[in-house]
mmCIF file of C-alpha atoms in Angstrom:
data_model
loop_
_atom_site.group_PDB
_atom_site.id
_atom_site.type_symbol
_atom_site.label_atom_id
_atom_site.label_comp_id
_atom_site.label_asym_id
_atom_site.label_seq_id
_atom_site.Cartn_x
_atom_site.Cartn_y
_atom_site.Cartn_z
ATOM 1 C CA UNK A 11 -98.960 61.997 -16.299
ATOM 2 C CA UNK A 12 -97.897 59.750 -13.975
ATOM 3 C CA UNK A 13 -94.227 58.010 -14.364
ATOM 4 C CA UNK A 14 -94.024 54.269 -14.666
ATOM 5 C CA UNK A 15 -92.071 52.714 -12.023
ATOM 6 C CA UNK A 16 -89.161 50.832 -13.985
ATOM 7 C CA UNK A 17 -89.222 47.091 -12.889
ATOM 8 C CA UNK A 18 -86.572 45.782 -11.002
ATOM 9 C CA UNK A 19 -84.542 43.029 -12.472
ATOM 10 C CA UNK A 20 -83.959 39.768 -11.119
ATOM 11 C CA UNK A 21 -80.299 40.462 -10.047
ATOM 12 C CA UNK A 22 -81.891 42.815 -7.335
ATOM 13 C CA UNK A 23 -83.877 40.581 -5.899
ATOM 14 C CA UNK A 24 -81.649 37.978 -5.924
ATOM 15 C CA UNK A 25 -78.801 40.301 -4.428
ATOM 16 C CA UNK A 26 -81.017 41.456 -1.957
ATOM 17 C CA UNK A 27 -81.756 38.233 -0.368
ATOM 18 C CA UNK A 28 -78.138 37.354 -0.417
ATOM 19 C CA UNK A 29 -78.036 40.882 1.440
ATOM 20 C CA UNK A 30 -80.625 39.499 3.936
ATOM 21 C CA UNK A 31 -79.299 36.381 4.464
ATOM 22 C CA UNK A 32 -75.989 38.301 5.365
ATOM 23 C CA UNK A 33 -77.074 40.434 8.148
ATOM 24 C CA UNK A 34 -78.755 37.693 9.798
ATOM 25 C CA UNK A 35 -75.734 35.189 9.590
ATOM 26 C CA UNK A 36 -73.808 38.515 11.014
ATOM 27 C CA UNK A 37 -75.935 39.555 13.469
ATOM 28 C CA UNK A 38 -78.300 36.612 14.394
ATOM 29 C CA UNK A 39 -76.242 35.030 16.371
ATOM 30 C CA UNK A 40 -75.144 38.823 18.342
ATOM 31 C CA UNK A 41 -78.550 39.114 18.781
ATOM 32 C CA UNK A 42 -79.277 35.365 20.183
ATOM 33 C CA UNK A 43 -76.668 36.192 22.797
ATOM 34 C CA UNK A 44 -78.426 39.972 23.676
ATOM 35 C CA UNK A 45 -81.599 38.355 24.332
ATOM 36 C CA UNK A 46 -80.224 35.170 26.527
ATOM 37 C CA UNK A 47 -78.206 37.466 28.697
ATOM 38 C CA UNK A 48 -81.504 38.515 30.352
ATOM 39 C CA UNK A 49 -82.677 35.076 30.912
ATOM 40 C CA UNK A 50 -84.464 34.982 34.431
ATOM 41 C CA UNK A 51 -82.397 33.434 37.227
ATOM 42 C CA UNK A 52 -83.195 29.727 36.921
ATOM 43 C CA UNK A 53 -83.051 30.323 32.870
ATOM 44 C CA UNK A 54 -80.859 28.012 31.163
ATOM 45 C CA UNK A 55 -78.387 28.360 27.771
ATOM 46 C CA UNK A 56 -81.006 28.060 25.294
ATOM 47 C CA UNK A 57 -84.702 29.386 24.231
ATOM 48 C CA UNK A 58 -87.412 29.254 25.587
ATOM 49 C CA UNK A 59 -86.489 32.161 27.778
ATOM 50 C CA UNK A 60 -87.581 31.198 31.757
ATOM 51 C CA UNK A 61 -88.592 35.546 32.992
ATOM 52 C CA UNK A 62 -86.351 37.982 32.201
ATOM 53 C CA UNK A 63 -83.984 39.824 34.516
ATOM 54 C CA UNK A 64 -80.581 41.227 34.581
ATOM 55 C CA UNK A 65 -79.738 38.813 37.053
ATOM 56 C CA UNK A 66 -76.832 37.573 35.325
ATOM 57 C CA UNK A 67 -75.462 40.968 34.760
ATOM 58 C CA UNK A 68 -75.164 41.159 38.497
ATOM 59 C CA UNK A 69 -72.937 37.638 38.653
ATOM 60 C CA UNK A 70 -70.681 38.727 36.651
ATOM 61 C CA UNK A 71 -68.788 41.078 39.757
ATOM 62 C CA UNK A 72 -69.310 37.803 41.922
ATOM 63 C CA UNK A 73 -67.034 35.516 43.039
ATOM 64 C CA UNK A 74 -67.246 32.801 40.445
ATOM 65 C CA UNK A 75 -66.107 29.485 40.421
ATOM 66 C CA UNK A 76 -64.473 29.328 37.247
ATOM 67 C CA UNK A 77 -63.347 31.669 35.423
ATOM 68 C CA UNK A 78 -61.681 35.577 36.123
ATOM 69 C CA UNK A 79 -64.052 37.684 34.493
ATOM 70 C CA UNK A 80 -62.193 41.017 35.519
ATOM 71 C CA UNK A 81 -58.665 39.948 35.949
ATOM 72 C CA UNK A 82 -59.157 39.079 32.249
ATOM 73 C CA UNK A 83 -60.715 42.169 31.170
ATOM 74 C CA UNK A 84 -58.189 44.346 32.750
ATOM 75 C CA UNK A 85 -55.870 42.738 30.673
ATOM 76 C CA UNK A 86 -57.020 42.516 27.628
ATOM 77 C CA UNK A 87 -57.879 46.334 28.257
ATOM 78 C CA UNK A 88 -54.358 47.276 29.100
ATOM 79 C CA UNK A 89 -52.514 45.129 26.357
ATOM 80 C CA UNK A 90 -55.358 46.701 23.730
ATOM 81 C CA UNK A 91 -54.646 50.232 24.678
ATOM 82 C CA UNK A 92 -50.473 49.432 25.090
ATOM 83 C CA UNK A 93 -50.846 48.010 21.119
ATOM 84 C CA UNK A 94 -53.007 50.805 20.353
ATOM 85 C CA UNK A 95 -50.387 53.101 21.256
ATOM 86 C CA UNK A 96 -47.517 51.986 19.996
ATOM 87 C CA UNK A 97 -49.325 50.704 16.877
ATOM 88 C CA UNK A 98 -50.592 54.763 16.380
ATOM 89 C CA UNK A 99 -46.369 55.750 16.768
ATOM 90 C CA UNK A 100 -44.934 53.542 15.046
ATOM 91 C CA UNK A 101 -47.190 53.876 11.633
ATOM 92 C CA UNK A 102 -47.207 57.488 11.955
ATOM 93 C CA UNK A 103 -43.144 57.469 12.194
ATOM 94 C CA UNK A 104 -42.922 55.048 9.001
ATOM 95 C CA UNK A 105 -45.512 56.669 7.127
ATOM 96 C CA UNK A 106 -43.499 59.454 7.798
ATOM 97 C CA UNK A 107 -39.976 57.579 6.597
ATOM 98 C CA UNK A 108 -41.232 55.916 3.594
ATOM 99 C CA UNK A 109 -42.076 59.360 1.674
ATOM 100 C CA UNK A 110 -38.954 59.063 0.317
ATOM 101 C CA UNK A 111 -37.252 56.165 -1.153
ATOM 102 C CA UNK A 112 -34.261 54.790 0.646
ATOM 103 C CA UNK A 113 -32.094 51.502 0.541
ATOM 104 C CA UNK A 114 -33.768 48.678 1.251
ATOM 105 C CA UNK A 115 -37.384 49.932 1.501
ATOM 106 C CA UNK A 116 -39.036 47.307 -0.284
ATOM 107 C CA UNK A 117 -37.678 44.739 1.419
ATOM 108 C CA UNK A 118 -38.574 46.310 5.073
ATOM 109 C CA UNK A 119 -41.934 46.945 3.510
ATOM 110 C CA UNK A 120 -42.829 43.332 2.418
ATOM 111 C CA UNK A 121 -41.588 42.199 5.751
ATOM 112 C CA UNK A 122 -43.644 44.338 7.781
ATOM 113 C CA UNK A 123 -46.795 43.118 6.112
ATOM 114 C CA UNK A 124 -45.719 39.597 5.412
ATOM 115 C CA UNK A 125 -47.306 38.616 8.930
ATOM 116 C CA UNK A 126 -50.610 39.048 7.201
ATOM 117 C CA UNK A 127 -50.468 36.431 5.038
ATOM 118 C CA UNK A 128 -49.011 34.223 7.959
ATOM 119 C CA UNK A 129 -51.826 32.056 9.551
ATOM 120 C CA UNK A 130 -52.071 33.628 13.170
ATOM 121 C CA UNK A 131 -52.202 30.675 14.809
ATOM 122 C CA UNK A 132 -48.157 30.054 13.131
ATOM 123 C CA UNK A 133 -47.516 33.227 14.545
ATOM 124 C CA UNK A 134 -48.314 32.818 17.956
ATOM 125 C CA UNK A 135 -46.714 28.988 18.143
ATOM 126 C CA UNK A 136 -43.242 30.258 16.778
ATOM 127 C CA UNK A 137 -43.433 33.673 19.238
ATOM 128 C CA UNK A 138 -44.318 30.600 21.920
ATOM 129 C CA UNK A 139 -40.874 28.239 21.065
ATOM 130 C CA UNK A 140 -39.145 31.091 20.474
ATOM 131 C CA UNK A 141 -39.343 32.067 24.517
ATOM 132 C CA UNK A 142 -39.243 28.366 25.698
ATOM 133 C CA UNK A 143 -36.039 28.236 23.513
ATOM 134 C CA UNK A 144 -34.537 31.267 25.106
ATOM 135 C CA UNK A 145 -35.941 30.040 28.717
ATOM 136 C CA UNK A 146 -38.162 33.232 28.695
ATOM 137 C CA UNK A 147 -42.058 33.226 30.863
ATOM 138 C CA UNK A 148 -44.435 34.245 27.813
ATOM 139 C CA UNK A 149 -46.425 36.788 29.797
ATOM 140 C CA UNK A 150 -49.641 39.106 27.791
ATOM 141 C CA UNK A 151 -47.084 42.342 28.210
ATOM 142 C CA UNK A 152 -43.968 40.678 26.591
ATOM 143 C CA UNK A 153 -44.894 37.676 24.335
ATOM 144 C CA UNK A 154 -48.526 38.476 23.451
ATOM 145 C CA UNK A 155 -47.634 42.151 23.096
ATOM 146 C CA UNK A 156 -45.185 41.275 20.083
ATOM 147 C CA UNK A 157 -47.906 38.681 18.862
ATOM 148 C CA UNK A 158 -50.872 41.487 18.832
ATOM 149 C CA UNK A 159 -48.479 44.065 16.851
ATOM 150 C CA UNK A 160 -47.578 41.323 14.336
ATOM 151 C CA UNK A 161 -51.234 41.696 13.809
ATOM 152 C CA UNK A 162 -52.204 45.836 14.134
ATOM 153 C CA UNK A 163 -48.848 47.268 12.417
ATOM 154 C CA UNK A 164 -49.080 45.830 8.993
ATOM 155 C CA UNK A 165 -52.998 47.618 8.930
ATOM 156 C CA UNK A 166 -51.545 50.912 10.483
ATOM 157 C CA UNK A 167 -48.927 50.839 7.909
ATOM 158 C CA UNK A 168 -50.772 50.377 4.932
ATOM 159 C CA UNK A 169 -53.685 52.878 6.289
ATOM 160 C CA UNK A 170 -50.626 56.008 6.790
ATOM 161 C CA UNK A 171 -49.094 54.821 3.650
ATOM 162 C CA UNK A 172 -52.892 55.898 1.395
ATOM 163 C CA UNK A 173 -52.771 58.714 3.958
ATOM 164 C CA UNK A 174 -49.681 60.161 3.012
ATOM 165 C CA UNK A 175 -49.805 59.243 -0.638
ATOM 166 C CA UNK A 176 -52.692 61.620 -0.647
ATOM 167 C CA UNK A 177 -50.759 64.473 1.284
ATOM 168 C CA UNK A 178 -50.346 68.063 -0.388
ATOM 169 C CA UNK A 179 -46.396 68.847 0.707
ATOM 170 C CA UNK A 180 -46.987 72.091 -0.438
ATOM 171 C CA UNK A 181 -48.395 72.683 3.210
ATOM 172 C CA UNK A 182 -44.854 72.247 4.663
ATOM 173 C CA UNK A 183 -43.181 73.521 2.516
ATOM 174 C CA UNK A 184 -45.523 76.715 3.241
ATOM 175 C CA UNK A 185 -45.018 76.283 6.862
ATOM 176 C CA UNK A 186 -40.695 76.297 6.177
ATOM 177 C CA UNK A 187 -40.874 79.289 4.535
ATOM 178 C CA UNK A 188 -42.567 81.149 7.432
ATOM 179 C CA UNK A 189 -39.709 79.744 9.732
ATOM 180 C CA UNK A 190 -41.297 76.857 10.830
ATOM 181 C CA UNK A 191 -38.826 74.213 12.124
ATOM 182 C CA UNK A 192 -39.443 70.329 11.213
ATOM 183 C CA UNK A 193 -40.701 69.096 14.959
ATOM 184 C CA UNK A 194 -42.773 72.387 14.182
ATOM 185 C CA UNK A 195 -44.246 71.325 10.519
ATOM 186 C CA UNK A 196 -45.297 68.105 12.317
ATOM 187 C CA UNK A 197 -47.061 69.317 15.214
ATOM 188 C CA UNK A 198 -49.206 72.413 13.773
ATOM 189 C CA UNK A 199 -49.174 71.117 10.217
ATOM 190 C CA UNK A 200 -48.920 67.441 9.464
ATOM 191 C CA UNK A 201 -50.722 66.000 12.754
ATOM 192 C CA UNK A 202 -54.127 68.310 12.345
ATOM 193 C CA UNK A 203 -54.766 66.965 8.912
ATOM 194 C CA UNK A 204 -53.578 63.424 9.464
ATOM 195 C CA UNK A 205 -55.483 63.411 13.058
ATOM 196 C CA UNK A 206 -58.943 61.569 11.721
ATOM 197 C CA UNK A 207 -56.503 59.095 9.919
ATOM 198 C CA UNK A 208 -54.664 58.689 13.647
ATOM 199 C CA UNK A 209 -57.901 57.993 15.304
ATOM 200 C CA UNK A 210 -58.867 55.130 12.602
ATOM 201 C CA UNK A 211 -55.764 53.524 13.286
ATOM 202 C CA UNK A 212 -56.063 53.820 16.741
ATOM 203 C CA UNK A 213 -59.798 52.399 16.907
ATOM 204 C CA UNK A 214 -58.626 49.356 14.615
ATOM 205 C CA UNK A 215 -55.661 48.512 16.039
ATOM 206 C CA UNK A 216 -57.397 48.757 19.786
ATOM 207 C CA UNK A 217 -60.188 46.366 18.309
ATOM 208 C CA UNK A 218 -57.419 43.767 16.847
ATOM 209 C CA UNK A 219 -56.110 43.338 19.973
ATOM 210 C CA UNK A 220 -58.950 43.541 22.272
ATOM 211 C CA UNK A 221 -60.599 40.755 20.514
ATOM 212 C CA UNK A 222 -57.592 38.682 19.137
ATOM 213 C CA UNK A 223 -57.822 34.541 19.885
ATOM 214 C CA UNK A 224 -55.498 33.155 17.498
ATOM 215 C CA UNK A 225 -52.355 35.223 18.612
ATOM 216 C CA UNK A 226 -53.007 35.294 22.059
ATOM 217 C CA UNK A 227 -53.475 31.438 22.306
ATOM 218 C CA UNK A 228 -49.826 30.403 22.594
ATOM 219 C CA UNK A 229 -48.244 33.703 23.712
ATOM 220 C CA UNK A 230 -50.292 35.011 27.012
ATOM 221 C CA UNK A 231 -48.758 32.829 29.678
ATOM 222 C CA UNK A 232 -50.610 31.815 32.758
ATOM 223 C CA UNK A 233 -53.045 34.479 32.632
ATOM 224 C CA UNK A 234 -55.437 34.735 30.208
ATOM 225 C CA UNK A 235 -57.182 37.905 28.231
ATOM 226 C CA UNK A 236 -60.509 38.113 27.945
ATOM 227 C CA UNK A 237 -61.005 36.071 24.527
ATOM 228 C CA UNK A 238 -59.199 33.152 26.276
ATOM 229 C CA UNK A 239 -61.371 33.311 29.375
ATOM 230 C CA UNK A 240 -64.476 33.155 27.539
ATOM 231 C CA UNK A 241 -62.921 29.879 25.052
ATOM 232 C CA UNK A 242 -62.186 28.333 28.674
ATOM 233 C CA UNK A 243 -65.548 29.136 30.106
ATOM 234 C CA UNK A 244 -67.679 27.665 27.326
ATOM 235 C CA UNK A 245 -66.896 24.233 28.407
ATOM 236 C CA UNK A 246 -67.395 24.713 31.814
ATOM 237 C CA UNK A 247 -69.812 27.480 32.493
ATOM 238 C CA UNK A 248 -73.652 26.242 32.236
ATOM 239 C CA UNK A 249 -75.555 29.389 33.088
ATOM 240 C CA UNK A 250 -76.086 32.891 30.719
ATOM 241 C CA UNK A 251 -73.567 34.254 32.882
ATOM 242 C CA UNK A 252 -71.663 33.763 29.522
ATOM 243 C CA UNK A 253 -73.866 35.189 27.269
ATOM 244 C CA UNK A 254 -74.545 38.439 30.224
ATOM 245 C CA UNK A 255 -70.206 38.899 29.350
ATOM 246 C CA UNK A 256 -70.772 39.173 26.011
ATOM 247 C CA UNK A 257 -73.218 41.494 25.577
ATOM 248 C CA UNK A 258 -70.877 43.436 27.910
ATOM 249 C CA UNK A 259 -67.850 43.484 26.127
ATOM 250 C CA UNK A 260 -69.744 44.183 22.847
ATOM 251 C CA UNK A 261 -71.782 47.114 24.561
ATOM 252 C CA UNK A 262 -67.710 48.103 25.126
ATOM 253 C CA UNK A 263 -66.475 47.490 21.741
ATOM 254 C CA UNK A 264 -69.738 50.061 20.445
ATOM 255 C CA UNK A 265 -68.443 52.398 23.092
ATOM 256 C CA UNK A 266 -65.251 52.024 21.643
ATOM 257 C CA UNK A 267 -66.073 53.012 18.079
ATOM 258 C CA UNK A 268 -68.711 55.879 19.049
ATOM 259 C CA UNK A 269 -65.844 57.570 20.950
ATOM 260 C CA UNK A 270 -63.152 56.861 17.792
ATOM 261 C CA UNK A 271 -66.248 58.746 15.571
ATOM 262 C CA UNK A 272 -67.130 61.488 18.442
ATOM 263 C CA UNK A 273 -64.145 62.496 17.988
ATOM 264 C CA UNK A 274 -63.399 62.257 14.228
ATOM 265 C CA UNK A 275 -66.481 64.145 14.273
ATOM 266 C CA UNK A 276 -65.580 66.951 16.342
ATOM 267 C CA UNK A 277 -61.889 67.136 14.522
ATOM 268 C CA UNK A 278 -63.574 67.797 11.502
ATOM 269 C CA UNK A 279 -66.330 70.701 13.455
ATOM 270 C CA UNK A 280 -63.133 72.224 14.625
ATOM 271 C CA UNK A 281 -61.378 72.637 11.249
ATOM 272 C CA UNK A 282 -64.192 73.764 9.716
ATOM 273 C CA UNK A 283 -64.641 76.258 11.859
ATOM 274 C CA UNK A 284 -60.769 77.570 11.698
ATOM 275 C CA UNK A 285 -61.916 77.336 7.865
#
């Protein structure tokens, strides 16, 4: 006998249009600037689309008369992968410290996350005064640097701290007992099983930066990252050369995160085959 399907109540439906209406407030627009990228060469900034080329994708490594497309890529590339690095350190180490309880620990803790709560735009005007009042050049490497990791520390932090709240010590303690020393423990025992955690961090702190406005605005000096190009361009560039960068440096954020999961991925092949 057949089984009666149960009917669905209105909730789903209702949820599932909300659902709907979601991706396409998410993604319509992402996908708006995909298609316009390959508008033909006398195409304008808006439907209906006049041929279809990559012609666009070409200007972009052209001289152009406003705006640096690579000079601002380069940077935002660099100052992603400096925060990304020090970000990755610096959480590990403090993961690391706050184990144990020690004077004061609350207080550094709420401190370190407090810039979370701190509109970013706040952040980067005080970072800004604070090197005009010192008679310091705000430059992406010194100024903006400090501004992005007000950003990607508090999330590294609080990702290590459910990391290591989950951590079995038994494993170095194991590890002692054969003779292990402690820069020993770390490197065969704690880094392996933290690793995939590592990588997350890495990935989201890399992705903070890369695409951080708000931060950047007051703190980046002369020379702009990427973000900031493309705010400047918007009111002065009047072809889908715009639209071409953005489905380039989204194609490079994907690129991003497939490599952060390739190699989760193959972390976790590895261990299971030591298992």
């Amino acid at each position: 006998m057949a089984k009666t399907r149960e009917k669905r109540p209105t909730s789903f439906y209702f949820l599932a249009a909300f659902f709907a209406l979601f991706v396409l407030f998410l993604y319509g627009p992402m996908l708006t600037i995909f298609i316009l990228s390959f508008q033909g060469e006398n195409g304008g900034l808006t439907f209906p689309m006049n041929g279809f080329s990559v012609h666009w994708f070409g200007n972009l490594f052209e001289q152009q008369a406003v705006g640096d497309f690579g000079g601002s890529f380069l940077r935002s590339l660099k100052l992603g992968l400096i925060v990304m690095v020090v970000t990755v350190l610096v959480s590990f180490m403090a993961g690391l410290a706050f184990r144990k309880r020690f004077k004061g620990d609350s207080v550094i803790f709420y401190l370190a996350i407090a810039s979370l709560i701190v509109p970013s735009i706040l952040i980067s005007l005080g970072i800004g005064l604070l090197f005009n009042i010192v008679s310091w050049q705000p430059q992406w490497f010194t100024s903006a640097l400090g501004a992005h990791l007000t950003w990607t520390f508090p999330f590294g932090l609080l990702i290590m701290f459910a990391v290591f709240n989950r951590f079995d010590p038994s494993y170095e303690e194991a590890a002692r007992d054969l003779g292990a020393s402690s820069w020993q423990t770390i490197w065969h025992i704690v880094l392996p099983m933290v690793a995939p955690s590592l990588i997350g961090v890495a990935m989201f702190s890399f992705t903070l930066s890369y695409d951080e406005f708000a931060r950047t605005l007051m703190t980046a000096g002369a020379l702009n990252t990427l973000p900031l190009e493309i705010y400047g361009m918007t009111t002065n560039v009047t072809t889908p050369v715009l639209y071409a960068l953005g489905t380039v440096t989204t194609g490079f954020s994907f690129v991003v995160i497939a490599i952060a999961l390739g190699s989760v991925l193959i972390l976790r092949h590895r261990k299971g085959q030591k298992a």
